[in-house]
mmCIF file of C-alpha atoms in Angstrom:
data_model
loop_
_atom_site.group_PDB
_atom_site.id
_atom_site.type_symbol
_atom_site.label_atom_id
_atom_site.label_comp_id
_atom_site.label_asym_id
_atom_site.label_seq_id
_atom_site.Cartn_x
_atom_site.Cartn_y
_atom_site.Cartn_z
ATOM 1 C CA MET A 1 0.000 0.000 0.000
ATOM 2 C CA ARG A 2 2.669 2.208 0.331
ATOM 3 C CA PHE A 3 3.372 5.782 0.888
ATOM 4 C CA SER A 4 0.903 7.391 -1.468
ATOM 5 C CA SER A 5 -2.037 5.473 -0.030
ATOM 6 C CA LEU A 6 -3.423 5.447 3.466
ATOM 7 C CA PRO A 7 -2.266 2.665 5.802
ATOM 8 C CA ALA A 8 -5.369 0.826 6.812
ATOM 9 C CA VAL A 9 -3.945 -0.091 10.207
ATOM 10 C CA LEU A 10 -3.855 3.367 11.058
ATOM 11 C CA CYS A 11 -7.124 4.003 9.233
ATOM 12 C CA ALA A 12 -8.965 1.752 6.790
ATOM 13 C CA GLY A 13 -8.092 2.526 3.178
ATOM 14 C CA PHE A 14 -10.638 4.637 1.338
ATOM 15 C CA LEU A 15 -11.154 7.326 -1.278
ATOM 16 C CA PHE A 16 -12.283 10.865 -0.687
ATOM 17 C CA PHE A 17 -14.767 12.798 -2.765
ATOM 18 C CA SER A 18 -16.043 16.343 -2.436
ATOM 19 C CA ASN A 19 -19.766 16.941 -2.218
ATOM 20 C CA SER A 20 -19.761 18.742 -5.539
ATOM 21 C CA TYR A 21 -16.781 16.922 -7.061
ATOM 22 C CA GLY A 22 -15.256 20.363 -7.413
ATOM 23 C CA PHE A 23 -12.281 21.704 -5.528
ATOM 24 C CA ALA A 24 -11.675 24.213 -2.809
ATOM 25 C CA GLN A 25 -10.922 27.738 -3.908
ATOM 26 C CA GLY A 26 -8.403 29.772 -1.917
ATOM 27 C CA SER A 27 -10.765 32.437 -0.553
ATOM 28 C CA ASP A 28 -13.495 29.964 0.351
ATOM 29 C CA PHE A 29 -10.879 27.699 1.883
ATOM 30 C CA GLN A 30 -9.636 30.505 4.144
ATOM 31 C CA LYS A 31 -13.229 31.225 5.179
ATOM 32 C CA TRP A 32 -13.580 27.595 6.186
ATOM 33 C CA ILE A 33 -10.277 27.762 8.095
ATOM 34 C CA ALA A 34 -11.550 30.805 9.992
ATOM 35 C CA SER A 35 -14.866 29.149 10.802
ATOM 36 C CA TYR A 36 -13.246 25.897 11.929
ATOM 37 C CA LYS A 37 -11.080 27.745 14.444
ATOM 38 C CA ARG A 38 -13.903 27.739 16.978
ATOM 39 C CA THR A 39 -14.313 23.958 16.669
ATOM 40 C CA ALA A 40 -10.583 23.431 17.142
ATOM 41 C CA GLY A 41 -10.518 25.754 20.140
ATOM 42 C CA ALA A 42 -13.382 23.884 21.776
ATOM 43 C CA GLN A 43 -11.275 20.722 21.513
ATOM 44 C CA GLY A 44 -8.233 22.277 23.154
ATOM 45 C CA VAL A 45 -6.247 23.679 20.238
ATOM 46 C CA ASN A 46 -4.399 26.908 21.064
ATOM 47 C CA ALA A 47 -5.633 29.859 18.981
ATOM 48 C CA GLN A 48 -2.156 31.247 18.349
ATOM 49 C CA LEU A 49 -0.907 27.875 17.122
ATOM 50 C CA TYR A 50 -3.951 27.556 14.877
ATOM 51 C CA ASP A 51 -3.327 30.949 13.301
ATOM 52 C CA ARG A 52 0.376 30.217 12.817
ATOM 53 C CA VAL A 53 -0.264 26.873 11.114
ATOM 54 C CA PHE A 54 -2.918 28.150 8.716
ATOM 55 C CA LYS A 55 -1.650 31.646 7.955
ATOM 56 C CA GLY A 56 -1.775 32.140 4.185
ATOM 57 C CA MET A 57 -2.511 28.457 3.544
ATOM 58 C CA THR A 58 -4.160 27.476 0.268
ATOM 59 C CA PRO A 59 -5.733 24.105 -0.533
ATOM 60 C CA ASP A 60 -3.385 21.476 -1.938
ATOM 61 C CA PRO A 61 -4.389 21.017 -5.616
ATOM 62 C CA ARG A 62 -2.769 17.578 -5.748
ATOM 63 C CA ILE A 63 -5.187 16.120 -3.199
ATOM 64 C CA LYS A 64 -8.070 15.840 -5.638
ATOM 65 C CA LYS A 65 -6.064 13.718 -8.067
ATOM 66 C CA SER A 66 -4.811 11.448 -5.282
ATOM 67 C CA ALA A 67 -8.241 11.140 -3.686
ATOM 68 C CA GLU A 68 -9.977 10.263 -6.937
ATOM 69 C CA ASN A 69 -7.320 7.850 -8.159
ATOM 70 C CA GLN A 70 -9.035 4.482 -8.480
ATOM 71 C CA PRO A 71 -7.411 2.236 -11.096
ATOM 72 C CA GLU A 72 -9.841 0.207 -13.181
ATOM 73 C CA PHE A 73 -7.637 -2.869 -13.093
ATOM 74 C CA THR A 74 -6.504 -4.497 -9.893
ATOM 75 C CA ARG A 75 -2.877 -5.526 -9.735
ATOM 76 C CA ALA A 76 -2.242 -9.222 -9.364
ATOM 77 C CA ILE A 77 -0.807 -10.134 -5.995
ATOM 78 C CA TRP A 78 2.506 -11.183 -7.582
ATOM 79 C CA GLN A 79 2.811 -7.783 -9.249
ATOM 80 C CA TYR A 80 2.223 -6.125 -5.905
ATOM 81 C CA LEU A 81 4.803 -8.368 -4.219
ATOM 82 C CA ASP A 82 7.345 -7.840 -6.997
ATOM 83 C CA SER A 83 7.241 -4.149 -6.144
ATOM 84 C CA ALA A 84 6.875 -4.465 -2.380
ATOM 85 C CA VAL A 85 9.687 -7.011 -2.041
ATOM 86 C CA SER A 86 11.995 -5.848 -4.799
ATOM 87 C CA GLU A 87 15.661 -6.782 -4.784
ATOM 88 C CA ASP A 88 16.554 -3.161 -4.116
ATOM 89 C CA ARG A 89 14.278 -3.106 -1.069
ATOM 90 C CA VAL A 90 15.744 -6.374 0.198
ATOM 91 C CA LEU A 91 19.370 -5.282 -0.238
ATOM 92 C CA HIS A 92 18.798 -1.824 1.229
ATOM 93 C CA GLY A 93 16.849 -3.345 4.106
ATOM 94 C CA ARG A 94 19.675 -5.713 4.951
ATOM 95 C CA ARG A 95 21.986 -2.703 5.200
ATOM 96 C CA MET A 96 19.473 -1.093 7.558
ATOM 97 C CA VAL A 97 19.498 -4.213 9.735
ATOM 98 C CA ASP A 98 23.214 -3.711 10.283
ATOM 99 C CA GLU A 99 23.140 0.078 10.503
ATOM 100 C CA TRP A 100 20.430 0.194 13.180
ATOM 101 C CA SER A 101 21.297 -3.013 15.010
ATOM 102 C CA GLY A 102 21.969 -1.258 18.325
ATOM 103 C CA TRP A 103 18.585 0.422 18.444
ATOM 104 C CA LEU A 104 16.886 -2.687 17.075
ATOM 105 C CA ASP A 105 18.345 -4.670 19.996
ATOM 106 C CA LYS A 106 16.692 -2.233 22.416
ATOM 107 C CA ILE A 107 13.405 -2.136 20.532
ATOM 108 C CA GLU A 108 13.188 -5.908 20.222
ATOM 109 C CA ALA A 109 14.019 -6.385 23.902
ATOM 110 C CA LYS A 110 11.397 -3.859 25.026
ATOM 111 C CA TYR A 111 8.488 -4.761 22.758
ATOM 112 C CA GLY A 112 9.188 -8.365 21.746
ATOM 113 C CA VAL A 113 8.553 -7.713 18.050
ATOM 114 C CA ASN A 114 10.881 -9.251 15.491
ATOM 115 C CA ARG A 115 13.264 -6.602 14.131
ATOM 116 C CA HIS A 116 12.925 -7.838 10.566
ATOM 117 C CA VAL A 117 9.163 -7.318 10.661
ATOM 118 C CA VAL A 118 9.592 -3.781 12.003
ATOM 119 C CA LEU A 119 12.113 -3.010 9.271
ATOM 120 C CA ALA A 120 9.880 -4.595 6.641
ATOM 121 C CA ILE A 121 7.066 -2.232 7.597
ATOM 122 C CA TRP A 122 9.490 0.689 7.389
ATOM 123 C CA GLY A 123 10.514 -0.538 3.936
ATOM 124 C CA MET A 124 6.928 -0.971 2.776
ATOM 125 C CA GLU A 125 5.703 2.369 4.091
ATOM 126 C CA SER A 126 8.463 4.766 3.067
ATOM 127 C CA SER A 127 11.219 2.676 1.457
ATOM 128 C CA TYR A 128 13.306 3.085 4.617
ATOM 129 C CA GLY A 129 12.657 6.808 4.643
ATOM 130 C CA ARG A 130 13.981 7.433 1.143
ATOM 131 C CA ILE A 131 10.613 8.544 -0.180
ATOM 132 C CA LEU A 132 10.433 11.275 2.461
ATOM 133 C CA ASP A 133 12.807 13.301 0.284
ATOM 134 C CA ASN A 134 10.454 13.125 -2.702
ATOM 135 C CA THR A 135 8.753 16.513 -2.712
ATOM 136 C CA SER A 136 6.414 15.458 -5.514
ATOM 137 C CA ILE A 137 4.814 12.911 -3.171
ATOM 138 C CA VAL A 138 5.338 14.142 0.379
ATOM 139 C CA ARG A 139 3.180 17.024 1.536
ATOM 140 C CA SER A 140 2.227 19.077 4.576
ATOM 141 C CA THR A 141 -0.008 17.024 6.866
ATOM 142 C CA PRO A 142 -2.042 19.996 8.187
ATOM 143 C CA ARG A 143 -2.574 21.279 4.643
ATOM 144 C CA ALA A 144 -3.545 17.869 3.273
ATOM 145 C CA LEU A 145 -6.002 17.192 6.087
ATOM 146 C CA ALA A 146 -7.453 20.697 5.940
ATOM 147 C CA THR A 147 -7.994 20.294 2.187
ATOM 148 C CA LEU A 148 -9.756 16.971 2.688
ATOM 149 C CA ALA A 149 -11.775 18.321 5.605
ATOM 150 C CA TYR A 150 -12.901 21.367 3.638
ATOM 151 C CA ASN A 151 -13.937 19.352 0.603
ATOM 152 C CA GLY A 152 -15.976 17.071 2.849
ATOM 153 C CA GLY A 153 -17.703 14.196 1.115
ATOM 154 C CA ARG A 154 -17.886 10.720 2.550
ATOM 155 C CA ARG A 155 -14.671 11.059 4.539
ATOM 156 C CA GLY A 156 -14.710 14.657 5.659
ATOM 157 C CA LYS A 157 -15.449 13.539 9.222
ATOM 158 C CA TYR A 158 -12.277 11.460 9.217
ATOM 159 C CA ALA A 159 -10.160 14.344 7.958
ATOM 160 C CA ARG A 160 -11.556 16.795 10.524
ATOM 161 C CA LYS A 161 -10.835 14.377 13.355
ATOM 162 C CA GLN A 162 -7.298 13.783 12.139
ATOM 163 C CA LEU A 163 -6.716 17.493 11.667
ATOM 164 C CA ILE A 164 -7.552 18.202 15.318
ATOM 165 C CA ALA A 165 -5.202 15.388 16.374
ATOM 166 C CA ALA A 166 -2.430 16.762 14.141
ATOM 167 C CA LEU A 167 -2.803 20.228 15.655
ATOM 168 C CA LYS A 168 -2.554 18.782 19.154
ATOM 169 C CA ILE A 169 0.645 16.972 18.187
ATOM 170 C CA LEU A 170 2.077 20.276 17.009
ATOM 171 C CA GLN A 171 0.894 21.927 20.191
ATOM 172 C CA ASN A 172 2.719 19.294 22.215
ATOM 173 C CA GLY A 173 5.978 20.217 20.478
ATOM 174 C CA ASP A 174 6.867 16.787 19.075
ATOM 175 C CA VAL A 175 7.461 18.274 15.634
ATOM 176 C CA SER A 176 7.306 21.663 13.934
ATOM 177 C CA PRO A 177 4.560 22.539 11.421
ATOM 178 C CA THR A 178 7.053 22.558 8.541
ATOM 179 C CA GLN A 179 8.376 19.116 9.493
ATOM 180 C CA MET A 180 4.952 17.486 9.904
ATOM 181 C CA ARG A 181 4.819 15.875 6.496
ATOM 182 C CA GLY A 182 3.492 12.668 5.024
ATOM 183 C CA SER A 183 1.003 11.247 2.522
ATOM 184 C CA TRP A 184 -1.977 12.938 0.885
ATOM 185 C CA ALA A 185 -4.379 11.284 3.334
ATOM 186 C CA GLY A 186 -2.595 12.299 6.521
ATOM 187 C CA ALA A 187 -0.328 9.341 7.277
ATOM 188 C CA MET A 188 2.924 10.676 8.679
ATOM 189 C CA GLY A 189 6.618 10.003 8.969
ATOM 190 C CA HIS A 190 8.855 7.019 8.360
ATOM 191 C CA THR A 191 6.265 4.375 9.230
ATOM 192 C CA GLN A 192 3.094 6.246 8.284
ATOM 193 C CA PHE A 193 1.019 6.801 11.400
ATOM 194 C CA ILE A 194 -2.153 8.845 11.093
ATOM 195 C CA PRO A 195 -2.436 11.467 13.851
ATOM 196 C CA THR A 196 -4.880 9.661 16.146
ATOM 197 C CA THR A 197 -2.835 6.456 16.000
ATOM 198 C CA TYR A 198 0.300 8.476 16.686
ATOM 199 C CA GLN A 199 -1.363 9.954 19.774
ATOM 200 C CA ALA A 200 -2.285 6.511 21.083
ATOM 201 C CA TYR A 201 0.823 4.477 20.278
ATOM 202 C CA ALA A 202 3.881 6.542 19.311
ATOM 203 C CA VAL A 203 6.808 6.342 21.747
ATOM 204 C CA ASP A 204 9.972 8.262 22.569
ATOM 205 C CA ILE A 205 12.634 5.587 22.827
ATOM 206 C CA THR A 206 15.513 8.056 22.533
ATOM 207 C CA GLY A 207 14.435 9.875 25.691
ATOM 208 C CA ASP A 208 14.666 13.384 24.245
ATOM 209 C CA GLY A 209 11.097 14.242 25.222
ATOM 210 C CA LYS A 210 9.720 14.007 21.690
ATOM 211 C CA ARG A 211 7.938 11.192 19.900
ATOM 212 C CA ASP A 212 9.530 12.067 16.594
ATOM 213 C CA ILE A 213 8.548 9.655 13.823
ATOM 214 C CA TRP A 214 9.592 12.203 11.153
ATOM 215 C CA ASN A 215 13.254 12.771 12.016
ATOM 216 C CA SER A 216 14.139 10.031 14.528
ATOM 217 C CA ILE A 217 14.389 6.585 12.970
ATOM 218 C CA PRO A 218 14.635 4.929 16.426
ATOM 219 C CA ASP A 219 11.380 6.616 17.506
ATOM 220 C CA ALA A 220 9.649 5.606 14.268
ATOM 221 C CA LEU A 221 10.744 1.965 14.525
ATOM 222 C CA ALA A 222 9.975 1.768 18.234
ATOM 223 C CA SER A 223 6.520 3.273 17.671
ATOM 224 C CA THR A 224 5.796 0.598 15.070
ATOM 225 C CA ALA A 225 6.945 -2.137 17.439
ATOM 226 C CA ALA A 226 4.900 -0.642 20.284
ATOM 227 C CA TYR A 227 1.795 -0.662 18.093
ATOM 228 C CA LEU A 228 2.274 -4.285 17.036
ATOM 229 C CA ASN A 229 2.920 -5.244 20.650
ATOM 230 C CA LYS A 230 -0.359 -3.645 21.739
ATOM 231 C CA MET A 231 -2.179 -5.449 18.932
ATOM 232 C CA GLY A 232 -1.118 -8.829 20.342
ATOM 233 C CA TRP A 233 2.189 -9.722 18.698
ATOM 234 C CA GLN A 234 3.370 -13.196 19.709
ATOM 235 C CA SER A 235 7.032 -12.817 20.619
ATOM 236 C CA GLY A 236 9.367 -15.460 19.238
ATOM 237 C CA GLN A 237 6.887 -16.631 16.600
ATOM 238 C CA THR A 238 6.790 -16.057 12.879
ATOM 239 C CA TRP A 239 3.972 -14.700 10.717
ATOM 240 C CA GLY A 240 3.458 -17.918 8.758
ATOM 241 C CA TYR A 241 4.957 -20.475 6.381
ATOM 242 C CA GLU A 242 4.879 -21.159 2.678
ATOM 243 C CA VAL A 243 3.582 -24.723 2.296
ATOM 244 C CA THR A 244 2.920 -27.345 -0.331
ATOM 245 C CA LEU A 245 -0.367 -29.196 -0.623
ATOM 246 C CA PRO A 246 -0.929 -32.830 -1.600
ATOM 247 C CA LYS A 247 -2.576 -33.898 -4.830
ATOM 248 C CA ASN A 248 -6.382 -33.818 -4.704
ATOM 249 C CA PHE A 249 -6.302 -31.503 -1.694
ATOM 250 C CA ASN A 250 -9.693 -30.276 -0.516
ATOM 251 C CA TYR A 251 -9.535 -26.548 -1.273
ATOM 252 C CA ARG A 252 -12.714 -25.962 0.686
ATOM 253 C CA LEU A 253 -10.351 -25.854 3.666
ATOM 254 C CA SER A 254 -8.454 -22.861 2.295
ATOM 255 C CA ASN A 255 -9.255 -19.167 2.752
ATOM 256 C CA GLN A 256 -11.538 -19.949 5.694
ATOM 257 C CA ARG A 257 -11.806 -18.286 9.091
ATOM 258 C CA LYS A 258 -11.542 -21.585 10.905
ATOM 259 C CA GLN A 259 -8.099 -22.439 12.261
ATOM 260 C CA GLN A 260 -6.419 -25.774 12.819
ATOM 261 C CA SER A 261 -3.215 -26.651 14.593
ATOM 262 C CA VAL A 262 -0.116 -27.023 12.491
ATOM 263 C CA VAL A 263 -0.087 -30.708 13.476
ATOM 264 C CA SER A 264 -3.611 -31.115 12.085
ATOM 265 C CA TRP A 265 -2.603 -29.486 8.823
ATOM 266 C CA GLY A 266 0.342 -31.854 8.673
ATOM 267 C CA LYS A 267 -1.981 -34.827 8.950
ATOM 268 C CA LEU A 268 -3.754 -33.551 5.852
ATOM 269 C CA GLY A 269 -0.494 -33.637 3.914
ATOM 270 C CA VAL A 270 0.417 -29.968 4.267
ATOM 271 C CA LYS A 271 4.203 -29.535 4.417
ATOM 272 C CA ARG A 272 6.630 -26.631 4.586
ATOM 273 C CA ALA A 273 7.760 -25.676 1.109
ATOM 274 C CA ASN A 274 11.431 -25.591 2.124
ATOM 275 C CA GLY A 275 11.297 -29.146 3.441
ATOM 276 C CA SER A 276 11.843 -28.203 7.097
ATOM 277 C CA LYS A 277 9.603 -29.319 9.922
ATOM 278 C CA PHE A 278 7.200 -26.969 11.642
ATOM 279 C CA PRO A 279 8.876 -25.800 14.876
ATOM 280 C CA ARG A 280 5.694 -25.682 16.993
ATOM 281 C CA GLY A 281 2.973 -28.180 16.170
ATOM 282 C CA ALA A 282 0.440 -26.604 18.509
ATOM 283 C CA ASP A 283 0.404 -23.247 16.680
ATOM 284 C CA MET A 284 -2.999 -22.453 15.220
ATOM 285 C CA ALA A 285 -3.048 -21.501 11.561
ATOM 286 C CA ARG A 286 -5.297 -20.769 8.591
ATOM 287 C CA LEU A 287 -4.568 -21.878 5.046
ATOM 288 C CA TYR A 288 -4.288 -19.078 2.474
ATOM 289 C CA THR A 289 -4.176 -19.711 -1.286
ATOM 290 C CA PRO A 290 -4.284 -16.228 -2.854
ATOM 291 C CA ALA A 291 -3.832 -17.489 -6.425
ATOM 292 C CA GLY A 292 -5.667 -20.783 -6.082
ATOM 293 C CA ALA A 293 -4.135 -24.143 -6.843
ATOM 294 C CA LYS A 294 -1.671 -22.689 -9.357
ATOM 295 C CA GLY A 295 0.210 -20.454 -6.924
ATOM 296 C CA PRO A 296 1.955 -20.574 -3.548
ATOM 297 C CA ALA A 297 0.035 -21.618 -0.430
ATOM 298 C CA PHE A 298 0.593 -20.376 3.109
ATOM 299 C CA LEU A 299 -0.234 -21.298 6.665
ATOM 300 C CA LEU A 300 -0.905 -18.032 8.459
ATOM 301 C CA LEU A 301 -0.314 -17.663 12.185
ATOM 302 C CA LYS A 302 -1.624 -15.023 14.584
ATOM 303 C CA ASN A 303 1.190 -12.573 13.833
ATOM 304 C CA PHE A 304 0.014 -12.325 10.228
ATOM 305 C CA TYR A 305 -3.266 -10.928 11.492
ATOM 306 C CA VAL A 306 -1.442 -8.581 13.843
ATOM 307 C CA ILE A 307 0.360 -7.173 10.792
ATOM 308 C CA LYS A 308 -3.066 -6.712 9.195
ATOM 309 C CA ARG A 309 -3.950 -4.415 12.084
ATOM 310 C CA TYR A 310 -1.282 -2.121 10.630
ATOM 311 C CA ASN A 311 -2.891 -2.299 7.208
ATOM 312 C CA ASN A 312 -6.002 -4.403 6.688
ATOM 313 C CA SER A 313 -4.852 -6.046 3.482
ATOM 314 C CA SER A 314 -3.769 -9.660 3.135
ATOM 315 C CA ALA A 315 -1.467 -8.698 0.256
ATOM 316 C CA TYR A 316 0.178 -6.059 2.453
ATOM 317 C CA ALA A 317 0.630 -8.465 5.371
ATOM 318 C CA LEU A 318 2.050 -11.109 3.040
ATOM 319 C CA GLY A 319 4.423 -8.487 1.644
ATOM 320 C CA VAL A 320 5.604 -7.537 5.126
ATOM 321 C CA GLY A 321 6.008 -11.175 6.128
ATOM 322 C CA HIS A 322 7.883 -12.115 2.972
ATOM 323 C CA LEU A 323 10.109 -9.029 3.092
ATOM 324 C CA SER A 324 10.951 -9.770 6.722
ATOM 325 C CA ASP A 325 11.971 -13.292 5.714
ATOM 326 C CA ARG A 326 14.163 -11.938 2.925
ATOM 327 C CA LEU A 327 15.811 -9.466 5.329
ATOM 328 C CA LEU A 328 16.530 -12.436 7.574
ATOM 329 C CA GLY A 329 18.340 -14.077 4.663
ATOM 330 C CA LEU A 330 15.702 -16.551 3.511
ATOM 331 C CA SER A 331 15.011 -17.149 -0.169
ATOM 332 C CA GLY A 332 12.003 -16.207 -2.289
ATOM 333 C CA PHE A 333 8.841 -18.207 -2.829
ATOM 334 C CA ALA A 334 9.352 -21.879 -3.613
ATOM 335 C CA VAL A 335 6.296 -22.092 -5.879
ATOM 336 C CA GLU A 336 5.905 -19.771 -8.873
ATOM 337 C CA TRP A 337 2.924 -17.463 -9.246
ATOM 338 C CA PRO A 338 0.587 -17.991 -12.246
ATOM 339 C CA ARG A 339 1.882 -14.935 -14.064
ATOM 340 C CA GLY A 340 -0.104 -15.671 -17.210
ATOM 341 C CA ASP A 341 -3.323 -15.032 -15.305
ATOM 342 C CA ARG A 342 -4.745 -11.805 -13.929
ATOM 343 C CA PRO A 343 -7.335 -10.871 -11.314
ATOM 344 C CA LEU A 344 -10.774 -9.719 -12.324
ATOM 345 C CA THR A 345 -11.943 -6.132 -12.301
ATOM 346 C CA PHE A 346 -15.038 -5.231 -10.302
ATOM 347 C CA SER A 347 -17.260 -5.410 -13.378
ATOM 348 C CA GLU A 348 -15.743 -8.746 -14.394
ATOM 349 C CA LYS A 349 -16.423 -10.153 -10.928
ATOM 350 C CA LYS A 350 -20.059 -9.197 -11.352
ATOM 351 C CA ALA A 351 -20.072 -10.845 -14.773
ATOM 352 C CA LEU A 352 -18.625 -14.003 -13.217
ATOM 353 C CA GLN A 353 -21.314 -14.061 -10.547
ATOM 354 C CA LYS A 354 -24.020 -13.424 -13.145
ATOM 355 C CA GLY A 355 -22.711 -16.259 -15.328
ATOM 356 C CA LEU A 356 -22.577 -18.674 -12.413
ATOM 357 C CA SER A 357 -26.107 -17.741 -11.402
ATOM 358 C CA GLU A 358 -27.415 -18.260 -14.927
ATOM 359 C CA LYS A 359 -25.936 -21.746 -14.912
ATOM 360 C CA GLY A 360 -27.615 -22.532 -11.576
ATOM 361 C CA TYR A 361 -24.611 -22.370 -9.246
ATOM 362 C CA LYS A 362 -26.058 -19.844 -6.714
ATOM 363 C CA PRO A 363 -23.147 -17.445 -6.049
ATOM 364 C CA GLY A 364 -25.302 -15.099 -3.985
ATOM 365 C CA ALA A 365 -25.755 -11.438 -4.818
ATOM 366 C CA VAL A 366 -24.252 -10.117 -8.047
ATOM 367 C CA ASP A 367 -22.275 -7.450 -6.208
ATOM 368 C CA GLY A 368 -18.686 -7.872 -7.378
ATOM 369 C CA LYS A 369 -17.623 -9.226 -3.979
ATOM 370 C CA ILE A 370 -16.056 -12.683 -4.055
ATOM 371 C CA GLY A 371 -17.207 -14.103 -0.735
ATOM 372 C CA GLN A 372 -17.774 -17.584 0.559
ATOM 373 C CA ARG A 373 -20.937 -18.261 -1.440
ATOM 374 C CA THR A 374 -19.311 -17.172 -4.685
ATOM 375 C CA ARG A 375 -16.234 -19.325 -3.998
ATOM 376 C CA GLN A 376 -18.466 -22.325 -3.314
ATOM 377 C CA ALA A 377 -20.302 -21.695 -6.584
ATOM 378 C CA ILE A 378 -16.972 -21.451 -8.419
ATOM 379 C CA GLN A 379 -15.867 -24.736 -6.873
ATOM 380 C CA ALA A 380 -19.089 -26.440 -7.952
ATOM 381 C CA TYR A 381 -18.642 -25.142 -11.497
ATOM 382 C CA GLN A 382 -14.967 -26.148 -11.561
ATOM 383 C CA LYS A 383 -15.754 -29.653 -10.333
ATOM 384 C CA ALA A 384 -18.482 -30.097 -12.938
ATOM 385 C CA SER A 385 -16.065 -28.851 -15.616
ATOM 386 C CA GLY A 386 -13.234 -31.201 -14.664
ATOM 387 C CA LEU A 387 -11.090 -28.407 -13.187
ATOM 388 C CA VAL A 388 -9.305 -28.295 -9.860
ATOM 389 C CA PRO A 389 -12.049 -26.983 -7.539
ATOM 390 C CA ASP A 390 -9.968 -24.334 -5.757
ATOM 391 C CA GLY A 391 -12.678 -21.638 -5.772
ATOM 392 C CA HIS A 392 -10.311 -19.078 -7.286
ATOM 393 C CA ASP A 393 -11.695 -16.391 -9.589
ATOM 394 C CA SER A 394 -9.630 -15.358 -12.605
ATOM 395 C CA ILE A 395 -9.979 -14.045 -16.134
ATOM 396 C CA LYS A 396 -9.354 -17.539 -17.509
ATOM 397 C CA LEU A 397 -12.246 -18.861 -15.432
ATOM 398 C CA LEU A 398 -14.542 -16.079 -16.611
ATOM 399 C CA ASN A 399 -13.589 -16.668 -20.249
ATOM 400 C CA ARG A 400 -14.349 -20.367 -19.886
ATOM 401 C CA LEU A 401 -17.652 -19.682 -18.182
ATOM 402 C CA GLN A 402 -18.648 -17.334 -21.014
ATOM 403 C CA GLY A 403 -17.551 -19.816 -23.678
ATOM 404 C CA ARG A 404 -14.578 -17.776 -24.901
ATOM 405 C CA THR A 405 -12.019 -20.574 -24.420
#
């Protein structure tokens, strides 16, 4: 998800739209700033600080483009991972492991979170801070939030709440207004905390009296570890394992909420892809097959879902987990992704559901959401068609269903 989008841990990912789909004009924007001063004051924001932050401010014209950016085609998970866990990111991250080892020792000892996971999040969110120097992407947090708040729409309430929190952070002296910078949606600093999450979880591990996630890498990394710790990180355990599945495996067991112990999965023929044994048979895990039978499979442990509290995306959590493994020195995926395939667009998902329904397979509502009922319908269709019934939707499946292959 990276820097230009909003980390869902810190706030669920979404798009912003203005009520009129227009854009704030400078004079009207300043009128809104003046009127909002009373609201900010009622919530404890100092009037002098407020005036200093917003003096002469104009709306950020780049926000509209960022807020309305919704690609028609969804990237395949392997395309996302190719970018998220690039060789450059792995090599640079390994240098960061060595460079910050002293602080990472302290952070790991205090919060119990694996250093490679913390660094992987840093790498995913701001490319180890390198993107913070990109002035075409990074922008003033107060200005970005004020622009979003003014333009309102479905998420104006979010922006107004975050703006008040950002002003209180400035009032506390943790950072100056010019240094409070981040993404278009208000996520800030090296590891992309939104203001309210910063208020609740950021820490000052350097002891200088400031929780500085913008300029202090130790504070940013420690704040990330503190957050994961509060979300239930299991110290000494991994996020999950890449596994191989036996022939004729029952894919109805994959992508389910129900967990089984690693020992139970082993009895079903599930093995680690690298040939090693599972270190703790009692660990509870879910089976995840993001590309169906043709791609890698994973047993996901509790820490995977803790990572999802940072950003509620399975692709993101898999990226963090895989990057952390690579920083540790482990190799890439053992099983290749089906790179000749691609995921369906929203409209194509609806077409798939409609086609399944017309053939009597009962996928549920034609809403473009591939849930359990749709996967079961896909499996029934695949079984009747002599395919591996893995329940995975793809363009090849849609083409077959529509008689184009």
